[in-house]
Amino acid sequence: MDDDSNAEKFMASDSTAETVLQSNTKADVIVANESLQEANISDITKLDGHDPERILDDPEIPQEDKSEDDAPLRQRIMEVIKAYWMIGLIAFGGPSAHVGILRDHLVVQRNWMSEEAFMELFAIGQGLPGATSTQLVISTATQHAGPIGGLIAFFFWNLPGLIVLTVCGILIATFVNPDTSPWYLIGIPPAAITLVFVAFYQFCQSLDKVGVVLALLTALMAIWIEGDTRVPRTSAQYLYPAMLVLGGTVTFIDSNLQKPFGVYKSASAGWNSTDDRMIQRIGIPMWVGTMIFLLFAVILATTITLVRTGAVDNVYLEIFEVMFRVGSITFGGGQVILPLLGSYVVPNWISKDEFLQGLGLTQSLPGPLFNFSAFIGAAYKGIPGALLAWAGLFGPGIMLVFAVLPFWAQLRHKRWFKCVLSGLNAVATGLVGAACVSLFEVTVLTRADAMVFAFALTLATAFEMSAPIVVISGWAFGAVISEYALSLGQVPYCDSSNT
């Protein structure tokens, strides 16, 4: 009886299938497809543990990538050269301004990566010792053209400052008065910081309520640290990484609540786990990243042991050791290295006046403040000293960012890591917001500076002009209204006697 019943059911289902095929109308196909899609979405979201409606609204759902094959490495390296050769010449304004310039070039103009990926790399740089903007340069170029592209971008980024500061350090000539901005800088600083304000506004657009709270608390903390003389400036190198850890912890915990306060995305579309082009572009396996980190630890331990125990008495090894050690414990950007460097090199290597002169010159040049190491080394021991000091201070940050990148490329596909990165991005956004406050305070010193700032901000927002045009236009406008030309607005910006 059971066999007969099964046979009847089989014949009935076969008859039904034949009937469906015979009535293969357009409406039937549409209904069938919709039913299949609903079933698949339901299965996927049940497996992933997410609310189907929230996933459907999320533009970052992992989907099968159907894009064309990746461009050849040579082509991508040429793209890196074209993108970064000019950035190194216009990167005025310090680390925070550099972030705005890089975002404009790589995310807005060239569309090399998403806003989210850019902020992830920025947050990673904030959490590592070294020059944050330089690490962002290396990581963005590496994800596009591998380690070769990253190193090429690094040299273009630093080459102008390295050459000028090495020559000036050797000559020890009075090129810049630390108390007076050089004539060729007129208009550039206030124009450059407008890009920071634009970047901060754009970063805030992607934050949810939890992210806004984290960004606000971070900004308040950073503003307090920067402005309160009772707080040691060196405390930033501990508090900034601590805030990043706290931000990632908060979003990780919130994402595991039954009803989270924030909105958390799954793996990024395009560069997701079904598409390994980013991992192939980076070209560094995770085991190599681990070896790079171990090499960094060995270099640090070996040089400290050899120099501090007196086992090797070599002035060039001492230069490298001091700079490498400072670069390994410096979090929070270039300003944090100044008290550390001053305590080591003044007056042992150079005088206080030479230190201030080199600092003023470094701040008047494009590129990172870490280039100051080239001036110190050159003033102490010529070209060999400049190269060793420069390599020593930049070395830890370069090695660590190459070590971390392959892990980032793999882990950013994991939901828990994406949730952690959400907190890191929010904290990094808060640091950019705090930088807007501090940069405006130290950059806009006269009414003329304020005029240049308003002019450049209008170009960057209303007219959406690129970073080079904004900076160059700000320089030209600043020159026109400067004391050397029309002499407009040459009074202190906050002078109450003028009100």
Short mmCIF file of C-alpha atoms in Angstrom, two decimals:
data_model
loop_
_atom_site.label_atom_id
_atom_site.label_comp_id
_atom_site.label_asym_id
_atom_site.label_seq_id
_atom_site.Cartn_x
_atom_site.Cartn_y
_atom_site.Cartn_z
CA MET A 1 0.00 0.00 0.00
CA ASP A 2 2.81 2.40 0.86
CA ASP A 3 4.50 1.78 -2.48
CA ASP A 4 1.27 2.46 -4.36
CA SER A 5 0.71 5.69 -2.34
CA ASN A 6 4.26 6.94 -3.04
CA ALA A 7 3.85 6.18 -6.72
CA GLU A 8 0.61 8.14 -6.86
CA LYS A 9 2.26 11.10 -5.09
CA PHE A 10 5.18 10.98 -7.52
CA MET A 11 2.87 10.92 -10.53
CA ALA A 12 0.83 13.79 -9.08
CA SER A 13 3.91 15.94 -8.49
CA ASP A 14 5.21 15.11 -11.96
CA SER A 15 1.86 16.11 -13.43
CA THR A 16 1.92 19.36 -11.46
CA ALA A 17 5.41 20.22 -12.70
CA GLU A 18 4.32 19.52 -16.28
CA THR A 19 1.32 21.81 -15.82
CA VAL A 20 3.55 24.61 -14.49
CA LEU A 21 5.88 24.26 -17.44
CA GLN A 22 3.00 24.38 -19.85
CA SER A 23 1.68 27.59 -18.24
CA ASN A 24 5.05 29.28 -18.39
CA THR A 25 3.72 32.80 -18.54
CA LYS A 26 5.64 35.92 -17.59
CA ALA A 27 3.53 36.42 -14.47
CA ASP A 28 4.23 32.88 -13.27
CA VAL A 29 7.98 33.38 -13.66
CA ILE A 30 7.89 36.67 -11.73
CA VAL A 31 5.90 35.14 -8.88
CA ALA A 32 8.22 32.15 -8.73
CA ASN A 33 11.33 34.35 -8.67
CA GLU A 34 9.88 36.54 -5.93
CA SER A 35 9.06 33.45 -3.87
CA LEU A 36 12.57 32.09 -4.28
CA GLN A 37 14.15 35.44 -3.35
CA GLU A 38 12.00 35.69 -0.23
CA ALA A 39 12.93 32.15 0.76
CA ASN A 40 16.65 32.73 0.19
CA ILE A 41 16.65 36.01 2.13
CA SER A 42 14.80 34.36 4.98
CA ASP A 43 17.29 31.47 5.10
CA ILE A 44 20.31 33.76 4.92
CA THR A 45 19.14 36.10 7.64
CA LYS A 46 18.16 33.23 9.89
CA LEU A 47 21.63 31.77 9.55
CA ASP A 48 23.33 35.14 10.08
CA GLY A 49 21.16 36.01 13.07
CA HIS A 50 20.03 39.41 11.76
CA ASP A 51 16.72 41.09 11.27
CA PRO A 52 15.80 40.60 7.57
CA GLU A 53 14.40 44.12 7.22
CA ARG A 54 17.60 45.71 8.58
CA ILE A 55 19.76 43.62 6.27
CA LEU A 56 17.62 44.53 3.26
CA ASP A 57 18.04 48.22 4.02
CA ASP A 58 21.79 47.79 4.37
CA PRO A 59 23.63 48.71 1.15
CA GLU A 60 26.65 46.72 2.32
CA ILE A 61 25.12 43.25 2.01
CA PRO A 62 27.75 40.81 0.71
CA GLN A 63 26.90 39.95 -2.84
CA GLU A 64 28.61 38.03 -5.54
CA ASP A 65 31.06 40.31 -7.30
CA LYS A 66 30.68 40.36 -11.05
CA SER A 67 33.23 43.05 -11.81
CA GLU A 68 35.95 42.69 -14.38
CA ASP A 69 39.41 41.31 -13.65
CA ASP A 70 41.73 43.56 -11.70
CA ALA A 71 44.06 45.95 -13.54
CA PRO A 72 47.71 44.84 -14.01
CA LEU A 73 50.15 45.71 -11.25
CA ARG A 74 52.17 48.01 -13.49
CA GLN A 75 49.08 50.05 -14.30
CA ARG A 76 48.13 50.32 -10.63
CA ILE A 77 51.66 51.42 -9.69
CA MET A 78 51.49 54.15 -12.32
CA GLU A 79 48.17 55.22 -10.82
CA VAL A 80 49.85 55.47 -7.41
CA ILE A 81 52.62 57.64 -8.87
CA LYS A 82 50.09 59.94 -10.54
CA ALA A 83 48.04 60.20 -7.35
CA TYR A 84 50.80 60.79 -4.81
CA TRP A 85 53.53 62.80 -6.52
CA MET A 86 51.59 66.06 -6.10
CA ILE A 87 50.17 65.25 -2.65
CA GLY A 88 53.67 65.41 -1.21
CA LEU A 89 54.00 68.96 -2.53
CA ILE A 90 50.70 70.35 -1.19
CA ALA A 91 50.36 68.46 2.12
CA PHE A 92 50.49 71.50 4.38
CA GLY A 93 48.59 71.90 7.63
CA GLY A 94 49.65 68.92 9.74
CA PRO A 95 48.27 65.37 10.16
CA SER A 96 44.60 66.31 10.36
CA ALA A 97 44.78 68.42 7.21
CA HIS A 98 46.59 65.54 5.52
CA VAL A 99 43.58 63.31 6.21
CA GLY A 100 41.32 65.77 4.40
CA ILE A 101 43.69 66.02 1.44
CA LEU A 102 44.04 62.24 1.14
CA ARG A 103 40.29 61.74 1.37
CA ASP A 104 39.69 64.29 -1.37
CA HIS A 105 42.24 62.64 -3.68
CA LEU A 106 41.52 58.96 -3.06
CA VAL A 107 37.85 58.69 -2.08
CA VAL A 108 36.23 61.66 -3.82
CA GLN A 109 38.29 62.17 -6.97
CA ARG A 110 39.66 58.70 -7.76
CA ASN A 111 37.13 56.46 -5.99
CA TRP A 112 39.85 54.01 -4.96
CA MET A 113 37.96 52.94 -1.85
CA SER A 114 34.80 53.55 0.10
CA GLU A 115 34.48 56.14 2.82
CA GLU A 116 34.17 53.28 5.27
CA ALA A 117 37.42 51.59 4.21
CA PHE A 118 39.24 54.93 4.35
CA MET A 119 38.05 55.54 7.90
CA GLU A 120 39.01 52.00 8.90
CA LEU A 121 42.58 52.58 7.71
CA PHE A 122 42.65 55.95 9.44
CA ALA A 123 41.48 54.36 12.70
CA ILE A 124 44.14 51.65 12.40
CA GLY A 125 46.80 54.34 11.99
CA GLN A 126 45.48 56.09 15.09
CA GLY A 127 45.92 52.86 17.05
CA LEU A 128 49.50 52.23 15.95
CA PRO A 129 52.66 54.08 16.96
CA GLY A 130 54.15 56.32 14.29
CA ALA A 131 53.09 59.12 11.96
CA THR A 132 49.34 58.65 11.45
CA SER A 133 49.10 60.49 8.13
CA THR A 134 52.12 58.62 6.76
CA GLN A 135 50.60 55.29 7.76
CA LEU A 136 47.39 56.33 6.02
CA VAL A 137 49.39 57.13 2.88
CA ILE A 138 51.10 53.75 2.97
CA SER A 139 47.97 51.73 3.71
CA THR A 140 45.81 53.41 1.06
CA ALA A 141 48.49 52.96 -1.58
CA THR A 142 49.20 49.36 -0.51
CA GLN A 143 45.56 48.33 -0.82
CA HIS A 144 45.68 49.65 -4.38
CA ALA A 145 49.09 48.50 -5.62
CA GLY A 146 50.68 46.30 -2.97
CA PRO A 147 53.83 46.91 -0.90
CA ILE A 148 55.66 48.44 -3.87
CA GLY A 149 52.89 50.98 -4.30
CA GLY A 150 52.91 51.68 -0.57
CA LEU A 151 56.66 52.37 -0.52
CA ILE A 152 56.47 54.54 -3.65
CA ALA A 153 53.71 56.62 -2.06
CA PHE A 154 55.75 56.90 1.13
CA PHE A 155 58.78 58.31 -0.69
CA PHE A 156 56.73 60.78 -2.72
CA TRP A 157 54.97 61.84 0.47
CA ASN A 158 58.21 62.53 2.33
CA LEU A 159 60.75 63.41 -0.38
CA PRO A 160 60.28 67.22 -0.50
CA GLY A 161 60.63 67.64 3.25
CA LEU A 162 63.47 65.13 3.50
CA ILE A 163 65.60 66.92 0.90
CA VAL A 164 65.01 70.45 2.18
CA LEU A 165 65.45 69.57 5.85
CA THR A 166 68.61 67.55 5.23
CA VAL A 167 70.21 70.42 3.31
CA CYS A 168 69.15 72.97 5.91
CA GLY A 169 70.34 70.79 8.76
CA ILE A 170 73.78 70.52 7.17
CA LEU A 171 74.05 74.24 6.43
CA ILE A 172 72.50 75.38 9.76
CA ALA A 173 71.42 78.61 8.07
CA THR A 174 68.62 80.87 9.23
CA PHE A 175 65.97 80.00 6.67
CA VAL A 176 62.98 80.49 8.92
CA ASN A 177 62.29 82.56 12.00
CA PRO A 178 60.30 80.28 14.31
CA ASP A 179 58.19 83.26 15.44
CA THR A 180 57.28 84.51 11.95
CA SER A 181 55.74 82.60 9.06
CA PRO A 182 57.78 82.74 5.83
CA TRP A 183 56.43 84.78 2.95
CA TYR A 184 55.73 81.74 0.80
CA LEU A 185 53.35 80.31 3.45
CA ILE A 186 50.87 83.20 3.33
CA GLY A 187 47.34 81.83 2.92
CA ILE A 188 48.30 78.15 2.81
CA PRO A 189 47.62 77.06 6.43
CA PRO A 190 44.08 78.49 6.71
CA ALA A 191 43.25 77.13 3.26
CA ALA A 192 44.61 73.68 4.11
CA ILE A 193 42.60 73.28 7.31
CA THR A 194 39.31 73.84 5.48
CA LEU A 195 39.77 70.34 4.07
CA VAL A 196 39.76 69.00 7.63
CA PHE A 197 36.38 70.63 8.29
CA VAL A 198 34.97 69.19 5.07
CA ALA A 199 36.31 65.72 5.89
CA PHE A 200 34.88 65.88 9.42
CA TYR A 201 31.43 66.80 8.10
CA GLN A 202 31.50 63.95 5.59
CA PHE A 203 32.70 61.43 8.18
CA CYS A 204 29.85 62.40 10.51
CA GLN A 205 27.24 61.62 7.86
CA SER A 206 27.91 57.88 8.19
CA LEU A 207 27.65 57.71 11.99
CA ASP A 208 24.67 56.23 13.81
CA LYS A 209 23.51 57.39 17.24
CA VAL A 210 26.10 55.32 19.09
CA GLY A 211 28.80 56.61 16.77
CA VAL A 212 27.75 60.22 17.32
CA VAL A 213 27.97 59.78 21.09
CA LEU A 214 31.40 58.15 20.86
CA ALA A 215 32.66 60.83 18.47
CA LEU A 216 31.38 63.61 20.73
CA LEU A 217 32.94 62.14 23.87
CA THR A 218 36.23 61.62 22.03
CA ALA A 219 36.24 65.17 20.70
CA LEU A 220 35.54 66.60 24.15
CA MET A 221 38.32 64.48 25.66
CA ALA A 222 40.82 65.47 22.98
CA ILE A 223 39.96 69.18 23.23
CA TRP A 224 40.40 69.00 26.98
CA ILE A 225 43.78 67.27 26.70
CA GLU A 226 45.06 69.74 24.12
CA GLY A 227 43.91 72.84 25.95
CA ASP A 228 44.36 72.13 29.66
CA THR A 229 47.89 72.99 30.78
CA ARG A 230 47.43 70.79 33.84
CA VAL A 231 47.33 67.72 31.59
CA PRO A 232 50.77 66.63 30.26
CA ARG A 233 50.88 66.73 26.46
CA THR A 234 52.52 63.28 26.47
CA SER A 235 49.34 61.80 27.97
CA ALA A 236 47.78 61.87 24.49
CA GLN A 237 49.93 58.93 23.42
CA TYR A 238 48.18 56.79 26.05
CA LEU A 239 44.68 58.26 26.06
CA TYR A 240 44.11 58.18 22.29
CA PRO A 241 44.77 54.42 21.94
CA ALA A 242 42.71 53.86 25.10
CA MET A 243 39.78 55.75 23.57
CA LEU A 244 40.03 53.62 20.43
CA VAL A 245 39.92 50.44 22.50
CA LEU A 246 36.95 51.78 24.47
CA GLY A 247 35.08 52.72 21.28
CA GLY A 248 35.58 49.28 19.75
CA THR A 249 34.51 47.59 22.99
CA VAL A 250 31.33 49.66 23.26
CA THR A 251 30.15 48.89 19.73
CA PHE A 252 31.07 45.21 20.06
CA ILE A 253 28.96 44.89 23.21
CA ASP A 254 26.11 46.92 21.72
CA SER A 255 26.08 44.80 18.54
CA ASN A 256 25.46 41.66 20.61
CA LEU A 257 22.42 43.08 22.39
CA GLN A 258 19.03 41.75 21.36
CA LYS A 259 17.99 45.29 20.40
CA PRO A 260 21.21 47.22 19.67
CA PHE A 261 21.21 50.99 19.76
CA GLY A 262 23.48 51.24 16.72
CA VAL A 263 23.21 49.98 13.15
CA TYR A 264 25.86 47.42 12.28
CA LYS A 265 26.74 46.33 8.79
CA SER A 266 27.80 42.98 7.47
CA ALA A 267 30.87 42.43 5.30
CA SER A 268 31.49 45.12 2.70
CA ALA A 269 30.06 44.64 -0.77
CA GLY A 270 32.52 44.27 -3.63
CA TRP A 271 35.60 43.56 -1.52
CA ASN A 272 33.93 40.82 0.50
CA SER A 273 34.87 37.26 1.30
CA THR A 274 33.84 36.04 -2.16
CA ASP A 275 36.23 38.53 -3.81
CA ASP A 276 39.88 38.35 -2.75
CA ARG A 277 41.18 41.17 -4.97
CA MET A 278 42.01 43.39 -1.99
CA ILE A 279 44.01 40.61 -0.36
CA GLN A 280 45.76 39.96 -3.67
CA ARG A 281 46.50 43.66 -4.09
CA ILE A 282 47.98 43.99 -0.62
CA GLY A 283 50.16 41.01 -1.46
CA ILE A 284 51.21 40.30 2.13
CA PRO A 285 50.07 36.98 3.65
CA MET A 286 49.19 36.97 7.32
CA TRP A 287 52.24 34.87 8.18
CA VAL A 288 54.44 37.51 6.54
CA GLY A 289 52.65 40.18 8.56
CA THR A 290 53.45 38.20 11.70
CA MET A 291 57.11 37.96 10.67
CA ILE A 292 57.27 41.72 10.06
CA PHE A 293 55.94 42.36 13.57
CA LEU A 294 58.51 39.96 15.05
CA LEU A 295 61.26 41.68 13.05
CA PHE A 296 60.16 45.03 14.47
CA ALA A 297 60.33 43.63 18.01
CA VAL A 298 63.78 42.13 17.40
CA ILE A 299 65.18 45.39 15.98
CA LEU A 300 63.78 47.38 18.90
CA ALA A 301 65.10 44.99 21.56
CA THR A 302 68.49 44.52 19.90
CA THR A 303 69.28 48.20 19.34
CA ILE A 304 68.20 49.15 22.87
CA THR A 305 70.33 46.36 24.34
CA LEU A 306 73.42 47.21 22.30
CA VAL A 307 73.29 50.97 22.92
CA ARG A 308 71.98 51.18 26.48
CA THR A 309 74.29 48.49 27.86
CA GLY A 310 77.31 50.03 26.17
CA ALA A 311 78.05 46.84 24.24
CA VAL A 312 78.52 48.91 21.06
CA ASP A 313 79.83 52.48 21.15
CA ASN A 314 78.78 53.84 17.77
CA VAL A 315 77.26 57.27 17.31
CA TYR A 316 75.31 56.26 14.18
CA LEU A 317 73.77 53.25 15.91
CA GLU A 318 72.85 55.58 18.79
CA ILE A 319 71.06 57.94 16.38
CA PHE A 320 69.06 55.06 14.91
CA GLU A 321 68.27 53.58 18.33
CA VAL A 322 66.98 56.83 19.82
CA MET A 323 64.78 57.56 16.82
CA PHE A 324 63.51 53.99 16.50
CA ARG A 325 62.63 53.89 20.20
CA VAL A 326 60.81 57.23 20.05
CA GLY A 327 58.93 56.11 16.94
CA SER A 328 57.87 52.90 18.71
CA ILE A 329 56.22 54.62 21.67
CA THR A 330 54.70 57.65 19.94
CA PHE A 331 50.92 57.55 19.53
CA GLY A 332 48.73 60.45 18.51
CA GLY A 333 50.68 62.15 15.72
CA GLY A 334 53.76 64.25 15.20
CA GLN A 335 53.22 66.82 17.96
CA VAL A 336 53.65 64.10 20.58
CA ILE A 337 57.25 63.41 19.53
CA LEU A 338 58.45 66.95 20.25
CA PRO A 339 58.89 66.67 24.03
CA LEU A 340 60.40 63.20 23.62
CA LEU A 341 62.87 64.31 20.96
CA GLY A 342 63.72 67.47 22.87
CA SER A 343 64.62 65.49 25.98
CA TYR A 344 67.00 63.27 23.99
CA VAL A 345 68.69 65.59 21.50
CA VAL A 346 68.88 68.96 23.32
CA PRO A 347 71.61 69.85 24.14
CA ASN A 348 73.39 66.54 23.44
CA TRP A 349 73.09 66.69 19.66
CA ILE A 350 71.91 70.21 18.78
CA SER A 351 71.21 73.44 20.65
CA LYS A 352 67.76 74.64 21.67
CA ASP A 353 67.88 77.43 19.05
CA GLU A 354 68.73 74.94 16.32
CA PHE A 355 65.92 72.68 17.53
CA LEU A 356 63.37 75.52 17.29
CA GLN A 357 64.73 76.62 13.94
CA GLY A 358 64.38 73.13 12.51
CA LEU A 359 60.90 72.80 13.97
CA GLY A 360 59.78 76.07 12.39
CA LEU A 361 61.18 75.02 9.04
CA THR A 362 59.55 71.58 9.25
CA GLN A 363 56.16 73.10 9.99
CA SER A 364 56.49 75.41 7.00
CA LEU A 365 57.03 72.50 4.61
CA PRO A 366 54.57 69.95 3.22
CA GLY A 367 54.60 66.45 4.61
CA PRO A 368 54.63 64.93 8.10
CA LEU A 369 56.28 66.45 11.16
CA PHE A 370 58.35 63.27 11.47
CA ASN A 371 60.57 64.73 8.72
CA PHE A 372 61.99 66.86 11.52
CA SER A 373 64.19 63.84 12.27
CA ALA A 374 66.15 64.48 9.05
CA PHE A 375 67.03 67.99 10.19
CA ILE A 376 68.18 66.77 13.61
CA GLY A 377 70.29 63.98 12.13
CA ALA A 378 71.82 66.24 9.49
CA ALA A 379 72.67 68.95 12.01
CA TYR A 380 74.33 66.35 14.22
CA LYS A 381 76.13 64.02 11.78
CA GLY A 382 75.53 65.17 8.20
CA ILE A 383 73.83 63.12 5.50
CA PRO A 384 74.40 59.70 7.17
CA GLY A 385 72.91 61.04 10.38
CA ALA A 386 69.92 62.49 8.51
CA LEU A 387 69.14 59.21 6.75
CA LEU A 388 69.55 57.09 9.90
CA ALA A 389 67.44 59.44 12.02
CA TRP A 390 64.76 59.63 9.31
CA ALA A 391 64.67 55.85 8.82
CA GLY A 392 64.69 55.24 12.57
CA LEU A 393 61.74 57.51 13.37
CA PHE A 394 59.60 56.35 10.44
CA GLY A 395 60.65 52.68 10.66
CA PRO A 396 58.31 51.42 13.41
CA GLY A 397 55.19 52.95 11.87
CA ILE A 398 56.02 51.61 8.41
CA MET A 399 56.74 48.09 9.64
CA LEU A 400 53.66 47.91 11.84
CA VAL A 401 51.23 49.15 9.19
CA PHE A 402 52.55 46.53 6.73
CA ALA A 403 52.19 43.92 9.49
CA VAL A 404 48.59 44.87 10.27
CA LEU A 405 47.21 45.32 6.73
CA PRO A 406 46.82 41.61 5.83
CA PHE A 407 44.94 40.98 9.08
CA TRP A 408 42.68 43.96 8.39
CA ALA A 409 41.93 42.69 4.86
CA GLN A 410 40.89 39.31 6.24
CA LEU A 411 39.11 40.33 9.43
CA ARG A 412 37.05 43.16 7.95
CA HIS A 413 34.86 40.41 6.43
CA LYS A 414 33.90 39.19 9.91
CA ARG A 415 30.79 40.68 11.43
CA TRP A 416 32.29 41.04 14.92
CA PHE A 417 35.31 42.87 13.51
CA LYS A 418 33.07 45.16 11.48
CA CYS A 419 31.25 46.03 14.68
CA VAL A 420 34.54 46.80 16.44
CA LEU A 421 35.67 48.93 13.50
CA SER A 422 32.42 50.87 13.78
CA GLY A 423 33.54 52.06 17.21
CA LEU A 424 37.09 52.75 16.02
CA ASN A 425 35.74 54.85 13.14
CA ALA A 426 33.55 56.88 15.50
CA VAL A 427 36.47 57.60 17.83
CA ALA A 428 38.69 58.53 14.87
CA THR A 429 35.97 60.89 13.65
CA GLY A 430 35.91 62.53 17.07
CA LEU A 431 39.66 63.06 16.90
CA VAL A 432 39.23 64.78 13.53
CA GLY A 433 36.55 67.01 15.06
CA ALA A 434 38.86 67.97 17.91
CA ALA A 435 41.57 68.69 15.37
CA CYS A 436 39.23 71.18 13.66
CA VAL A 437 39.00 73.15 16.91
CA SER A 438 42.73 73.12 17.69
CA LEU A 439 43.81 73.77 14.10
CA PHE A 440 41.51 76.77 13.76
CA GLU A 441 42.88 78.20 16.99
CA VAL A 442 46.55 77.97 16.00
CA THR A 443 46.09 78.74 12.29
CA VAL A 444 43.59 81.60 12.09
CA LEU A 445 45.61 84.30 13.87
CA THR A 446 44.54 87.38 11.92
CA ARG A 447 41.43 88.65 10.20
CA ALA A 448 43.21 87.97 6.92
CA ASP A 449 43.59 84.31 7.91
CA ALA A 450 39.86 84.17 8.66
CA MET A 451 39.12 85.67 5.24
CA VAL A 452 41.28 83.06 3.54
CA PHE A 453 39.59 80.31 5.58
CA ALA A 454 36.09 81.46 4.54
CA PHE A 455 37.19 81.83 0.91
CA ALA A 456 38.79 78.36 0.75
CA LEU A 457 35.93 76.67 2.61
CA THR A 458 33.48 78.07 0.05
CA LEU A 459 35.60 76.70 -2.80
CA ALA A 460 35.79 73.26 -1.15
CA THR A 461 32.08 72.98 -0.31
CA ALA A 462 29.91 75.09 -2.60
CA PHE A 463 32.09 74.65 -5.69
CA GLU A 464 33.52 71.22 -4.74
CA MET A 465 37.01 72.10 -5.93
CA SER A 466 39.85 69.63 -5.43
CA ALA A 467 42.44 69.95 -2.67
CA PRO A 468 45.29 71.35 -4.83
CA ILE A 469 43.04 74.07 -6.27
CA VAL A 470 41.71 74.97 -2.81
CA VAL A 471 45.21 75.26 -1.32
CA ILE A 472 46.69 77.15 -4.29
CA SER A 473 43.69 79.50 -4.46
CA GLY A 474 43.98 80.15 -0.73
CA TRP A 475 47.66 80.94 -1.14
CA ALA A 476 46.93 83.36 -4.01
CA PHE A 477 44.11 85.10 -2.14
CA GLY A 478 46.25 85.32 0.98
CA ALA A 479 49.08 86.89 -1.02
CA VAL A 480 46.72 89.51 -2.48
CA ILE A 481 45.45 90.66 0.93
CA SER A 482 48.81 90.26 2.71
CA GLU A 483 50.90 93.08 4.12
CA TYR A 484 53.07 92.85 1.00
CA ALA A 485 50.12 93.80 -1.26
CA LEU A 486 46.69 95.19 -0.22
CA SER A 487 47.34 94.74 3.51
CA LEU A 488 43.76 93.81 4.40
CA GLY A 489 42.81 92.24 7.69
CA GLN A 490 46.28 92.43 9.16
CA VAL A 491 45.01 92.63 12.75
CA PRO A 492 44.70 89.90 15.39
CA TYR A 493 41.60 87.78 14.93
CA CYS A 494 40.67 87.75 18.62
CA ASP A 495 41.80 91.26 19.57
CA SER A 496 38.94 92.59 21.72
CA SER A 497 40.12 96.19 21.23
CA ASN A 498 38.92 96.03 17.62
CA THR A 499 35.35 95.20 18.56
#
